[in-house]
Tab-separated table of C-alpha atoms in Angstrom:
chain	number	residue	atom	x	y	z
A	1	MET	CA	-53.941	10.311	-21.164
A	2	ALA	CA	-52.263	7.720	-18.530
A	3	LYS	CA	-49.312	7.025	-20.808
A	4	ASN	CA	-48.965	11.114	-21.267
A	5	ILE	CA	-48.413	11.484	-17.273
A	6	HIS	CA	-45.943	8.529	-16.989
A	7	ASP	CA	-43.778	9.872	-19.841
A	8	ASP	CA	-43.717	13.494	-17.685
A	9	LEU	CA	-42.790	11.887	-14.948
A	10	GLU	CA	-40.147	9.697	-16.291
A	11	GLN	CA	-39.108	12.608	-17.693
A	12	MET	CA	-38.659	14.259	-15.003
A	13	LEU	CA	-37.088	11.670	-12.551
A	14	LYS	CA	-34.596	11.684	-15.337
A	15	GLY	CA	-33.786	15.219	-15.483
A	16	LEU	CA	-33.403	14.899	-11.755
A	17	LEU	CA	-31.237	12.157	-11.929
A	18	ALA	CA	-29.067	14.258	-14.373
A	19	ASN	CA	-28.967	17.135	-12.453
A	20	LEU	CA	-28.124	15.347	-9.084
A	21	PRO	CA	-24.521	15.209	-9.252
A	22	MET	CA	-24.071	18.289	-10.185
A	23	LEU	CA	-26.438	20.048	-7.516
A	24	THR	CA	-24.263	17.753	-4.887
A	25	CYS	CA	-21.155	19.484	-6.190
A	26	LEU	CA	-22.667	22.880	-6.202
A	27	VAL	CA	-24.083	22.945	-2.570
A	28	MET	CA	-20.590	21.383	-1.393
A	29	SER	CA	-18.796	24.164	-3.095
A	30	ALA	CA	-21.049	26.945	-1.439
A	31	ILE	CA	-20.336	25.056	1.668
A	32	MET	CA	-16.872	25.340	0.951
A	33	ALA	CA	-17.253	29.040	-0.038
A	34	LEU	CA	-18.283	29.728	3.326
A	35	GLU	CA	-15.325	27.847	5.001
A	36	LEU	CA	-13.020	29.383	3.105
A	37	ARG	CA	-14.107	32.830	4.752
A	38	CYS	CA	-12.931	31.660	7.748
A	39	GLY	CA	-9.452	30.663	6.768
A	40	ARG	CA	-9.873	26.991	8.810
A	41	LEU	CA	-7.809	24.828	5.839
A	42	ARG	CA	-4.780	25.722	4.089
A	43	GLU	CA	-6.148	23.446	1.444
A	44	LEU	CA	-10.003	24.081	0.808
A	45	PRO	CA	-9.351	26.299	-2.136
A	46	SER	CA	-7.762	23.271	-4.202
A	47	LEU	CA	-10.970	21.016	-3.022
A	48	LEU	CA	-13.529	24.155	-4.112
A	49	ARG	CA	-11.565	24.239	-7.383
A	50	PHE	CA	-12.181	20.226	-7.734
A	51	MET	CA	-15.509	20.475	-6.729
A	52	LEU	CA	-16.388	23.729	-9.099
A	53	VAL	CA	-15.202	21.400	-12.229
A	54	SER	CA	-16.980	18.372	-11.269
A	55	ALA	CA	-19.836	20.806	-11.086
A	56	MET	CA	-18.972	21.918	-14.594
A	57	LEU	CA	-18.672	18.427	-15.684
A	58	TYR	CA	-22.527	16.827	-14.467
A	59	ALA	CA	-23.312	19.942	-16.273
A	60	GLY	CA	-22.210	18.526	-19.200
A	61	HIS	CA	-23.879	15.529	-18.450
A	62	TYR	CA	-26.790	16.696	-17.837
A	63	VAL	CA	-27.851	18.494	-20.916
A	64	PHE	CA	-26.081	15.651	-22.926
A	65	PHE	CA	-29.082	13.391	-21.257
A	66	LEU	CA	-31.721	15.952	-22.114
A	67	ARG	CA	-30.226	15.867	-25.648
A	68	ALA	CA	-30.202	19.649	-25.526
A	69	GLU	CA	-28.552	19.855	-28.947
A	70	ALA	CA	-28.592	23.339	-28.903
A	71	TRP	CA	-26.413	23.834	-26.207
A	72	LEU	CA	-24.798	20.495	-26.707
A	73	PRO	CA	-21.427	22.003	-28.413
A	74	LEU	CA	-20.410	24.567	-25.649
A	75	THR	CA	-21.467	21.707	-22.552
A	76	ASP	CA	-19.686	19.135	-24.564
A	77	THR	CA	-16.494	21.693	-24.685
A	78	LEU	CA	-16.669	22.138	-21.564
A	79	TYR	CA	-17.075	18.472	-20.555
A	80	VAL	CA	-14.332	17.219	-22.318
A	81	PHE	CA	-12.110	20.123	-20.176
A	82	ALA	CA	-13.665	19.016	-17.164
A	83	ASN	CA	-13.053	15.333	-17.856
A	84	LEU	CA	-9.586	15.877	-18.113
A	85	ALA	CA	-8.851	18.156	-15.520
A	86	VAL	CA	-10.665	17.035	-12.660
A	87	TYR	CA	-8.273	14.213	-11.607
A	88	PRO	CA	-5.346	16.612	-11.663
A	89	LEU	CA	-6.934	18.785	-9.409
A	90	TYR	CA	-8.294	16.140	-7.342
A	91	LEU	CA	-4.173	15.158	-6.988
A	92	ILE	CA	-3.258	18.781	-6.418
A	93	TYR	CA	-5.710	18.415	-3.480
A	94	VAL	CA	-4.140	15.887	-2.209
A	95	THR	CA	-0.622	17.182	-2.686
A	96	ARG	CA	-1.903	20.463	-0.960
A	97	LEU	CA	-2.833	17.464	1.940
A	98	SER	CA	0.277	15.835	2.228
A	99	VAL	CA	3.179	16.586	0.864
A	100	ALA	CA	5.021	19.783	2.365
A	101	HIS	CA	7.603	20.614	-0.317
A	102	ARG	CA	5.254	21.360	-3.638
A	103	SER	CA	6.738	21.568	-7.267
A	104	HIS	CA	4.463	23.556	-9.618
A	105	GLY	CA	4.898	20.906	-12.424
A	106	ILE	CA	1.827	19.189	-11.291
A	107	TYR	CA	-0.025	22.221	-12.766
A	108	TRP	CA	1.055	20.583	-16.651
A	109	LEU	CA	-1.162	17.781	-15.681
A	110	LEU	CA	-3.787	20.391	-16.325
A	111	ALA	CA	-2.523	20.790	-19.957
A	112	PRO	CA	-4.316	17.543	-21.685
A	113	ALA	CA	-7.608	19.259	-20.551
A	114	ALA	CA	-6.932	22.727	-22.362
A	115	VAL	CA	-5.510	21.163	-25.036
A	116	GLY	CA	-8.673	18.617	-25.525
A	117	ALA	CA	-10.903	21.716	-24.900
A	118	LEU	CA	-9.208	23.462	-27.415
A	119	ALA	CA	-9.569	21.289	-30.339
A	120	VAL	CA	-13.080	20.399	-29.663
A	121	GLY	CA	-14.371	24.267	-29.422
A	122	VAL	CA	-12.408	25.309	-33.069
A	123	LEU	CA	-14.057	22.032	-34.815
A	124	TYR	CA	-17.659	22.888	-33.166
A	125	ALA	CA	-17.135	26.344	-34.619
A	126	PHE	CA	-15.721	25.230	-38.206
A	127	MET	CA	-18.415	22.713	-38.382
A	128	PRO	CA	-21.964	23.460	-40.320
A	129	LYS	CA	-25.215	22.652	-38.430
A	130	ALA	CA	-25.897	19.670	-40.441
A	131	GLU	CA	-22.969	18.046	-40.022
A	132	THR	CA	-22.929	18.337	-36.062
A	133	HIS	CA	-26.079	17.424	-36.283
A	134	VAL	CA	-24.692	14.212	-37.501
A	135	PHE	CA	-22.066	14.005	-35.431
A	136	PHE	CA	-24.349	13.929	-32.262
A	137	ASP	CA	-26.564	11.408	-33.827
A	138	THR	CA	-23.575	9.150	-35.014
A	139	TYR	CA	-21.392	9.663	-31.834
A	140	LEU	CA	-22.425	11.114	-29.328
A	141	TYR	CA	-25.576	8.903	-29.077
A	142	GLY	CA	-24.846	6.011	-30.924
A	143	ASN	CA	-20.765	5.652	-30.268
A	144	SER	CA	-19.763	4.764	-34.039
A	145	LEU	CA	-17.482	6.159	-36.686
A	146	ASP	CA	-19.636	4.970	-39.543
A	147	GLY	CA	-20.471	7.546	-42.347
A	148	LEU	CA	-18.466	10.578	-40.641
A	149	GLN	CA	-16.420	12.672	-42.898
A	150	GLY	CA	-14.435	15.800	-42.730
A	151	ALA	CA	-14.865	18.028	-38.972
A	152	ALA	CA	-17.467	15.577	-38.083
A	153	LEU	CA	-14.720	12.764	-38.006
A	154	TRP	CA	-12.134	14.779	-36.468
A	155	GLN	CA	-14.018	15.396	-33.948
A	156	ALA	CA	-14.772	12.272	-33.069
A	157	CYS	CA	-10.843	11.108	-33.397
A	158	VAL	CA	-10.683	13.894	-30.825
A	159	HIS	CA	-13.009	12.422	-28.264
A	160	VAL	CA	-11.213	8.644	-28.523
A	161	ALA	CA	-8.330	10.083	-28.220
A	162	CYS	CA	-9.704	12.351	-24.965
A	163	LYS	CA	-10.892	9.015	-23.455
A	164	VAL	CA	-7.722	7.294	-23.571
A	165	VAL	CA	-5.706	9.911	-22.091
A	166	PHE	CA	-8.494	9.818	-19.444
A	167	ALA	CA	-7.580	6.695	-18.558
A	168	LEU	CA	-4.017	7.080	-17.924
A	169	ILE	CA	-4.462	10.408	-15.946
A	170	VAL	CA	-6.504	8.363	-13.803
A	171	VAL	CA	-4.167	5.639	-13.521
A	172	TYR	CA	-1.334	8.359	-12.802
A	173	VAL	CA	-3.732	10.076	-10.154
A	174	LEU	CA	-4.592	6.680	-8.464
A	175	VAL	CA	-0.723	5.522	-7.909
A	176	THR	CA	0.377	8.844	-6.921
A	177	ALA	CA	-2.233	9.819	-4.444
A	178	MET	CA	-2.136	6.551	-2.876
A	179	ARG	CA	1.976	6.752	-2.800
A	180	ARG	CA	1.822	10.564	-0.950
A	181	LEU	CA	-0.987	9.281	1.303
A	182	ARG	CA	1.304	6.047	2.278
A	183	GLU	CA	4.306	8.459	2.774
A	184	TYR	CA	2.017	11.070	4.761
A	185	ASP	CA	0.904	8.014	6.871
A	186	LYS	CA	5.023	6.907	7.844
A	187	ALA	CA	5.824	10.463	8.380
A	188	LEU	CA	2.301	10.836	11.201
A	189	GLU	CA	3.515	7.776	12.742
A	190	GLN	CA	6.791	9.074	13.216
A	191	TYR	CA	5.485	11.541	16.015
A	192	PHE	CA	2.212	9.616	17.158
A	193	ALA	CA	0.872	6.201	18.314
A	194	ASP	CA	-2.795	6.928	17.460
A	195	THR	CA	-3.258	8.648	14.083
A	196	GLU	CA	-6.700	7.484	14.166
A	197	HIS	CA	-8.195	10.487	16.329
A	198	MET	CA	-6.263	13.165	14.448
A	199	ALA	CA	-8.022	12.875	11.378
A	200	MET	CA	-6.019	10.048	9.703
A	201	ARG	CA	-9.176	8.515	8.936
A	202	SER	CA	-10.233	11.027	6.934
A	203	VAL	CA	-6.935	10.771	4.974
A	204	ARG	CA	-7.570	7.040	4.659
A	205	ASN	CA	-11.129	7.930	3.840
A	206	VAL	CA	-9.808	9.977	1.028
A	207	LEU	CA	-7.349	7.316	-0.203
A	208	VAL	CA	-10.559	4.611	-0.601
A	209	LEU	CA	-12.729	7.386	-2.648
A	210	VAL	CA	-9.464	7.614	-4.813
A	211	VAL	CA	-9.839	4.417	-5.580
A	212	VAL	CA	-13.519	3.831	-6.005
A	213	ILE	CA	-14.023	6.814	-8.120
A	214	SER	CA	-11.078	5.539	-10.008
A	215	CYS	CA	-12.401	2.103	-10.786
A	216	VAL	CA	-15.937	3.435	-11.503
A	217	SER	CA	-14.650	6.402	-13.524
A	218	LEU	CA	-12.476	4.033	-15.771
A	219	VAL	CA	-15.481	1.606	-16.286
A	220	PHE	CA	-17.833	4.376	-17.116
A	221	ASN	CA	-15.568	5.947	-19.364
A	222	VAL	CA	-15.154	2.627	-21.665
A	223	VAL	CA	-19.075	1.685	-21.395
A	224	GLY	CA	-19.286	5.476	-22.511
A	225	ARG	CA	-22.433	7.972	-21.952
A	226	HIS	CA	-24.634	6.672	-24.695
A	227	SER	CA	-25.608	3.752	-22.984
A	228	PHE	CA	-27.446	5.620	-20.156
A	229	ALA	CA	-28.483	8.164	-22.519
A	230	ASP	CA	-32.174	6.119	-23.314
A	231	SER	CA	-33.303	4.679	-19.958
A	232	THR	CA	-33.652	6.289	-16.740
A	233	ALA	CA	-32.798	3.136	-14.882
A	234	ALA	CA	-29.479	3.020	-16.641
A	235	LEU	CA	-29.038	6.466	-15.671
A	236	ALA	CA	-29.885	6.310	-11.616
A	237	ILE	CA	-27.132	3.645	-11.508
A	238	PRO	CA	-24.337	6.137	-12.569
A	239	SER	CA	-25.898	9.177	-10.917
A	240	LEU	CA	-26.778	7.819	-7.731
A	241	LEU	CA	-23.301	6.308	-7.389
A	242	PHE	CA	-21.355	9.228	-7.713
A	243	THR	CA	-23.618	11.608	-6.033
A	244	GLY	CA	-22.790	9.438	-3.236
A	245	LEU	CA	-19.219	9.367	-3.382
A	246	LEU	CA	-19.045	13.436	-4.228
A	247	PHE	CA	-20.909	14.089	-1.167
A	248	ALA	CA	-18.321	11.542	0.745
A	249	PHE	CA	-15.454	13.339	-0.705
A	250	GLY	CA	-16.812	16.907	0.400
A	251	TYR	CA	-17.573	15.721	3.649
A	252	VAL	CA	-14.273	13.902	4.475
A	253	GLY	CA	-12.710	17.285	3.217
A	254	LEU	CA	-14.521	19.715	5.024
A	255	HIS	CA	-14.109	17.441	8.301
A	256	ARG	CA	-10.441	17.091	7.971
A	257	THR	CA	-8.287	18.614	11.368
A	258	TYR	CA	-4.442	17.697	10.499
A	259	SER	CA	-2.597	17.471	7.632
A	260	ILE	CA	1.095	18.575	6.515
A	261	VAL	CA	0.713	21.698	7.443
A	262	ASP	CA	0.286	20.785	11.477
A	263	LEU	CA	2.595	18.103	10.833
A	264	GLU	CA	5.755	20.352	9.339
A	265	LYS	CA	5.195	22.850	12.305
A	266	LEU	CA	5.518	20.040	14.555
A	267	ARG	CA	8.914	19.433	12.723
A	268	GLY	CA	9.784	23.406	12.976
A	269	GLU	CA	9.216	23.299	17.124
A	270	MET	CA	11.426	20.505	17.079
A	271	ARG	CA	14.060	21.566	14.985
A	272	ALA	CA	13.988	24.974	16.975
A	273	GLU	CA	14.531	22.969	20.407
A	274	SER	CA	17.327	21.285	19.069
A	275	SER	CA	18.954	24.201	17.822
A	276	ASN	CA	19.046	26.479	21.393
A	277	GLY	CA	21.914	25.343	22.385
A	278	ALA	CA	20.874	23.438	25.982
A	279	SER	CA	23.113	20.289	26.893
A	280	THR	CA	21.171	17.326	26.611
A	281	PRO	CA	22.204	13.701	28.112
A	282	GLY	CA	23.757	11.425	25.243
A	283	GLY	CA	21.573	8.719	22.857
A	284	ASP	CA	22.172	5.929	25.345
A	285	ALA	CA	21.227	7.851	28.465
A	286	ILE	CA	18.126	8.870	26.728
A	287	CYS	CA	17.216	5.650	25.615
A	288	GLN	CA	17.693	3.990	28.930
A	289	ARG	CA	14.765	6.503	30.121
A	290	ILE	CA	12.696	5.644	27.356
A	291	LEU	CA	12.724	2.047	28.372
A	292	ALA	CA	12.702	2.836	32.189
A	293	LEU	CA	9.325	5.020	31.058
A	294	PHE	CA	7.974	1.886	28.784
A	295	ASP	CA	8.898	-1.316	31.315
A	296	GLU	CA	8.402	0.416	34.557
A	297	GLN	CA	5.719	3.275	34.599
A	298	LYS	CA	4.151	1.108	31.210
A	299	VAL	CA	3.108	4.982	29.731
A	300	PHE	CA	2.462	3.089	26.846
A	301	LEU	CA	-1.155	2.101	28.186
A	302	ARG	CA	-2.090	5.840	28.117
A	303	PRO	CA	-4.390	6.607	25.275
A	304	ASN	CA	-3.140	8.979	22.077
A	305	LEU	CA	0.418	9.055	23.369
A	306	LYS	CA	2.237	11.490	22.145
A	307	ILE	CA	5.760	11.984	21.482
A	308	ASP	CA	5.652	15.193	23.198
A	309	ASP	CA	4.288	13.288	26.066
A	310	VAL	CA	7.256	10.882	26.354
A	311	ALA	CA	9.805	13.620	25.689
A	312	ALA	CA	8.025	15.704	28.882
A	313	MET	CA	8.354	12.580	31.017
A	314	ALA	CA	12.254	11.558	30.317
A	315	TYR	CA	13.136	15.392	30.656
A	316	THR	CA	14.026	16.041	27.481
A	317	ASN	CA	13.065	17.274	24.235
A	318	ARG	CA	11.209	15.840	21.366
A	319	THR	CA	13.931	15.906	18.713
A	320	TYR	CA	16.249	13.860	20.500
A	321	VAL	CA	13.189	11.512	21.521
A	322	TYR	CA	12.802	11.052	17.607
A	323	GLN	CA	16.328	10.598	16.887
A	324	VAL	CA	16.594	7.495	19.579
A	325	VAL	CA	13.318	5.894	18.931
A	326	ASN	CA	13.465	6.654	14.842
A	327	LYS	CA	17.348	6.189	14.647
A	328	GLN	CA	18.659	4.393	17.297
A	329	MET	CA	15.456	1.694	17.678
A	330	GLY	CA	15.114	1.802	14.299
A	331	MET	CA	11.330	2.085	14.176
A	332	SER	CA	8.713	4.465	14.268
A	333	PHE	CA	7.056	6.075	17.503
A	334	ALA	CA	3.889	4.554	16.617
A	335	GLU	CA	5.228	0.806	15.999
A	336	LEU	CA	7.394	1.422	19.700
A	337	VAL	CA	3.971	1.945	21.140
A	338	ASN	CA	1.991	-0.359	19.136
A	339	ARG	CA	4.318	-3.416	19.688
A	340	ARG	CA	4.379	-2.689	23.380
A	341	ARG	CA	0.540	-2.564	23.909
A	342	ILE	CA	0.089	-5.819	21.682
A	343	ALA	CA	1.998	-8.014	23.783
A	344	TYR	CA	0.775	-6.282	26.739
A	345	ALA	CA	-2.311	-7.563	25.544
A	346	MET	CA	-1.838	-11.159	24.598
A	347	GLN	CA	-0.249	-11.394	27.911
A	348	LEU	CA	-3.064	-10.291	29.650
A	349	MET	CA	-5.463	-12.482	27.620
A	350	LYS	CA	-3.305	-15.037	28.696
A	351	ASP	CA	-3.410	-14.106	32.402
A	352	THR	CA	-7.222	-13.499	32.413
A	353	PRO	CA	-9.011	-15.929	30.656
A	354	GLY	CA	-12.747	-15.019	29.402
A	355	ILE	CA	-11.994	-11.544	28.972
A	356	SER	CA	-13.962	-9.549	26.423
A	357	MET	CA	-12.300	-7.926	23.681
A	358	THR	CA	-13.170	-4.821	24.403
A	359	GLU	CA	-11.902	-4.736	27.310
A	360	VAL	CA	-8.405	-6.067	26.205
A	361	ALA	CA	-8.368	-2.937	23.757
A	362	THR	CA	-9.264	-0.122	26.145
A	363	ALA	CA	-6.950	-2.065	28.833
A	364	SER	CA	-4.157	-1.959	25.987
A	365	GLY	CA	-4.066	1.615	25.408
A	366	TYR	CA	-6.216	1.927	22.751
A	367	ASN	CA	-9.720	4.221	22.045
A	368	SER	CA	-11.599	1.476	19.684
A	369	LEU	CA	-11.690	-1.832	18.868
A	370	SER	CA	-11.196	-1.646	15.376
A	371	THR	CA	-7.715	0.066	16.224
A	372	PHE	CA	-6.753	-2.691	18.428
A	373	TYR	CA	-7.226	-5.341	15.394
A	374	ARG	CA	-5.641	-3.385	12.955
A	375	ASN	CA	-2.662	-3.124	15.180
A	376	TYR	CA	-2.900	-6.505	16.298
A	377	ARG	CA	-2.891	-8.295	13.079
A	378	LEU	CA	0.237	-6.366	12.295
A	379	TYR	CA	2.622	-6.868	15.598
A	380	ASP	CA	0.828	-10.037	17.003
A	381	LYS	CA	3.803	-12.371	15.634
A	382	ASP	CA	6.095	-10.034	17.009
A	383	ALA	CA	4.560	-9.426	20.180
A	384	ASP	CA	6.889	-12.038	22.253
A	385	HIS	CA	9.515	-10.200	21.332
A	386	ALA	CA	8.396	-6.406	22.044
A	387	ALA	CA	9.624	-6.829	25.831
A	388	ALA	CA	13.277	-6.877	24.341
A	389	LEU	CA	12.671	-3.692	22.196
């Protein structure tokens, strides 16, 4: 009696663990669908598609771990598609988040998913029931090719090929996503001194999640699902890990407030300013005004300083300030401001022994100690030369 109760509880726990990532994706998808009606985020449809396909992926996991063989041919076909499509869909989301001019060629990354699912589905359709059962026992749950023949052997080969393609896709998506977000970071720093308070924190968190999820996916792809099929404790590891990562991914995506759309809007406004035909002083005159603001008024100590603020104080427009800083001075707006802030902070520490680092960060124009430390590591070696900028 007690053994039966224990077995029933273990089966219930196993079902919950197998179902948890899928439920997380469905809940996040429902929230995104509600947000979509508000039209708040341009890239939300891409994020929603990613979550829905992820739900399909983990539905395949759920059926697999419960050994529901009657449903396996269908769910395994959908699983192959989702497994190969989920990372390309993620890259599409990142591209919409960070790239202004996009190419439809990125959608070709979904071709392996379509081809793989088609091959698996056709083979299942022509495999006799007995051969399908042998394939399940030998390959899906045994990770072996021994004794497989005919369509079952071909089915196993297709699954192996899909694993290899999956690994290649993950590496490509990881490298490309990192590069695109890095380029977005650099573009943002040309116009803003403090990027952490504009959703760049969200963008960086997405980048961290890409690295974590990609590494975990590669590990579990090599290990194989069969390793977790017979042990509830072993199943808990990937289930809880992916549930947490998927929830964090959805949360970060829903709370992003700034993207390439906003940056392009700013650039468009600046282009309109520069083409209105108004006369303006030469670059050297604007440069002298900017340096006077930094040297005499120490405007760099203002938190959340933007290129708009400096343009207004220099009695010119943002385009000319951008050109002087990024081209004539040869650095981004963020670098100009943060070099001055760190130089000021170092001098403050010399002049005021015993001052706390929190007070130094606040006095230097930073909203948080972590932001101060990050910029300190970047610019402390050059602080002695900051006043000459």
